[in-house]
Amino acid sequence: AQSVTQPDIHITVSEGASLELRCNYSYGATPYLFWYVQSPGQGLQLLLKYFSGDTLVQGIKGFEAEFKRSQSSFNLRKPSVHWSDAAEYFCAVGRRGYQKVTFGTGTKLQVIP
Amino acid sequence: NAGVTQTPKFRVLKTGQSMTLLCAQDMNHEYMYWYRQDPGMGLRLIHYSVGEGTTAKGEVPDGYNVSRLKKQNFLLGLESAAPSQTSVYFCASKGTLGEAGELFFGEGSRLTVL
């Protein structure tokens, strides 16, 4: 069974600082990997996704993530955080031809001035 | 350009009451899902559907029923609500089997069971 671990429940960064959110997955074959963002009171919005090819993927709002097969990781990064990035971030894993997507427990990001 | 629409957005029930949440999507997606979101637990899959007339159980199906009579609609029912079902419920949809696996989410339905 596929699973996702987000080890950080809550992260606080200063505005302008860099950000890295961790995600580790467990899955035997090549996974489909996603990062979603959820603003308070809203649904989830896709930030970026990895299916194959270049292991560094670019997403919306200046986010990027790197797929590292050897570490079973798909960490989300942003070079300079803005106050509007405060939200909850979810990593998710799926695979081609498989109906279900499994989500991690989320990381809540707080941005301080 | 509605995408995925959930109704109602808020509901308060008493223990033992029943209700139905409606999810509608206008993207002609084959797959539809119901998740519940609870603090510290992320999103957990309740039931899903791979096409009109089909349903399947997810991780936490007990106490819920679903129906997909029309391709664009996916209904989640609670026959006898319990306080443990207090949660935020999200509907999502996805394209066909061969397509990329991006899920499109509704804005959520907050349910409180007293």
XYZ file of C-alpha atoms in Angstrom:
227
model
C 0.000 0.000 0.000
C 1.180 3.490 -0.724
C 1.732 5.947 2.095
C 3.007 9.465 2.645
C 4.804 10.942 5.636
C 5.086 14.631 6.357
C 7.249 14.757 9.471
C 6.688 18.431 10.252
C 3.263 19.291 11.622
C 3.929 22.988 11.952
C 6.683 25.247 10.563
C 7.288 28.938 11.203
C 9.468 31.023 8.893
C 10.184 34.707 8.551
C 8.945 36.524 5.499
C 11.694 36.522 2.875
C 13.362 33.424 4.254
C 13.690 30.197 2.318
C 11.360 27.278 2.891
C 11.613 23.522 2.627
C 8.743 21.196 3.504
C 9.554 17.524 3.754
C 7.673 14.635 2.228
C 8.589 10.957 2.199
C 6.579 8.338 0.400
C 6.371 4.593 0.430
C 5.553 2.942 -2.840
C 7.123 0.148 -4.868
C 6.882 1.488 -8.404
C 7.396 4.951 -9.835
C 4.905 7.156 -8.080
C 2.913 10.146 -9.137
C 3.663 12.830 -6.553
C 1.762 15.979 -5.775
C 1.855 18.988 -3.526
C -1.403 20.718 -2.678
C -2.009 23.900 -0.720
C -5.031 24.710 1.397
C -5.766 28.240 2.531
C -8.033 28.605 5.584
C -11.627 27.719 4.791
C -10.795 26.678 1.261
C -10.422 23.493 -0.740
C -7.095 22.141 -1.908
C -5.276 23.615 -4.873
C -2.567 21.827 -6.824
C 0.870 23.462 -6.526
C 2.851 21.027 -8.645
C 3.119 17.416 -9.691
C 5.724 14.873 -10.756
C 5.011 12.000 -13.107
C 8.277 11.313 -14.898
C 11.254 12.994 -16.517
C 13.063 15.905 -14.937
C 13.197 15.326 -11.205
C 13.020 19.048 -10.413
C 9.533 20.326 -11.079
C 8.291 23.884 -11.040
C 4.889 24.843 -9.796
C 2.701 27.851 -9.260
C 3.448 30.696 -6.855
C 7.219 30.198 -7.169
C 7.301 26.736 -5.586
C 9.446 23.856 -6.761
C 9.965 20.269 -5.644
C 12.622 17.671 -6.248
C 11.965 13.962 -6.616
C 14.736 11.863 -5.098
C 14.114 8.192 -5.694
C 17.043 7.056 -3.535
C 15.597 8.887 -0.539
C 11.912 8.307 -1.375
C 11.421 12.013 -0.956
C 9.619 14.833 -2.701
C 10.437 17.977 -0.739
C 8.794 21.294 -1.518
C 10.922 24.435 -1.657
C 10.571 28.152 -2.117
C 13.526 30.561 -2.093
C 11.702 33.494 -0.495
C 8.463 33.117 1.418
C 5.695 35.717 1.265
C 3.100 36.327 3.985
C 0.428 35.056 1.595
C 2.100 31.615 1.601
C 0.766 30.950 5.098
C -1.436 27.881 4.614
C -1.460 24.133 5.066
C 0.484 22.045 2.594
C -0.250 18.451 1.697
C 1.940 15.952 -0.092
C 0.154 13.159 -1.948
C 1.060 10.015 -3.869
C -0.701 8.064 -6.584
C 0.186 6.018 -9.602
C -0.820 5.680 -13.222
C -3.871 3.554 -13.676
C -4.668 3.521 -9.981
C -7.763 5.253 -8.820
C -6.748 6.379 -5.355
C -4.504 9.204 -4.195
C -3.107 9.040 -0.663
C -2.451 12.211 1.293
C -0.018 13.020 4.055
C -1.186 14.595 7.302
C -0.166 18.071 6.216
C 2.270 20.772 7.320
C 0.911 24.062 8.552
C 3.094 27.018 7.554
C 3.139 30.195 9.580
C 4.914 33.255 8.163
C 6.058 35.959 10.557
C 6.997 39.516 9.565
C -16.392 27.659 -14.804
C -17.719 26.086 -11.608
C -15.442 22.998 -11.376
C -16.503 21.020 -8.300
C -19.426 22.303 -6.256
C -20.477 20.982 -2.863
C -23.771 21.598 -1.094
C -24.447 22.416 1.643
C -21.355 24.231 2.889
C -22.375 24.044 6.538
C -24.716 21.768 8.432
C -25.464 21.005 12.050
C -27.114 17.680 12.899
C -28.262 15.963 16.033
C -27.056 12.466 16.773
C -29.138 9.945 14.847
C -30.297 12.319 12.147
C -29.612 11.638 8.490
C -28.382 13.881 5.712
C -26.927 13.888 2.223
C -24.047 15.902 0.854
C -24.136 16.628 -2.845
C -21.101 16.977 -5.086
C -21.423 18.144 -8.680
C -18.659 18.492 -11.263
C -18.853 20.001 -14.709
C -15.545 18.701 -16.121
C -16.876 15.379 -17.416
C -14.544 13.545 -15.035
C -14.859 9.806 -14.578
C -13.515 9.584 -11.052
C -15.071 11.181 -8.013
C -14.076 10.981 -4.361
C -15.273 11.869 -0.899
C -12.649 12.681 1.718
C -12.948 13.790 5.297
C -10.438 16.130 6.897
C -9.751 16.098 10.603
C -7.024 17.996 12.494
C -3.712 16.177 12.407
C -5.028 13.388 10.205
C -4.869 14.897 6.746
C -7.427 13.763 4.209
C -8.854 10.283 4.503
C -10.751 8.646 1.683
C -14.301 7.622 2.541
C -15.687 6.315 -0.755
C -14.936 6.824 -4.403
C -16.385 6.124 -7.828
C -14.669 5.223 -11.077
C -17.683 5.961 -13.243
C -21.424 6.360 -13.380
C -23.184 3.627 -11.440
C -20.051 2.468 -9.596
C -18.874 3.010 -6.030
C -16.078 1.604 -3.892
C -14.936 1.829 -0.286
C -11.979 3.888 0.792
C -10.095 3.929 4.086
C -12.930 5.002 6.395
C -16.266 3.944 4.841
C -18.176 2.915 7.960
C -21.280 4.979 8.662
C -21.428 6.431 5.149
C -23.122 5.475 1.907
C -22.660 6.901 -1.571
C -24.362 6.894 -4.933
C -23.324 7.905 -8.443
C -26.503 7.778 -10.483
C -25.303 10.481 -12.853
C -21.757 10.981 -14.031
C -21.625 14.563 -12.827
C -22.987 13.919 -9.323
C -21.652 12.015 -6.329
C -23.761 11.886 -3.181
C -22.510 11.116 0.317
C -25.108 9.989 2.839
C -25.086 9.653 6.584
C -27.966 7.427 7.703
C -27.563 7.936 11.439
C -25.098 10.692 12.266
C -22.678 10.300 15.165
C -20.473 12.926 16.867
C -17.418 11.107 15.419
C -18.603 12.199 11.994
C -18.084 15.850 12.839
C -15.582 16.855 10.191
C -14.960 18.819 7.026
C -15.895 16.822 3.953
C -14.272 17.371 0.588
C -15.368 16.115 -2.762
C -12.844 15.764 -5.559
C -12.854 14.621 -9.156
C -10.239 13.345 -11.579
C -10.040 12.648 -15.282
C -9.874 9.256 -16.935
C -7.502 6.393 -16.177
C -4.818 7.370 -18.620
C -4.675 11.003 -17.693
C -2.570 12.772 -15.140
C -3.755 12.166 -11.623
C -4.550 15.688 -10.529
C -7.537 15.962 -8.225
C -9.878 18.938 -8.399
C -11.467 19.796 -5.068
C -14.618 21.465 -3.934
C -14.524 24.058 -1.167
C -15.657 21.648 1.515
C -18.724 20.999 3.639
C -18.403 21.509 7.380
C -20.590 19.117 9.333
C -21.161 19.263 13.072
C -22.968 16.452 14.853
C -24.216 17.299 18.331
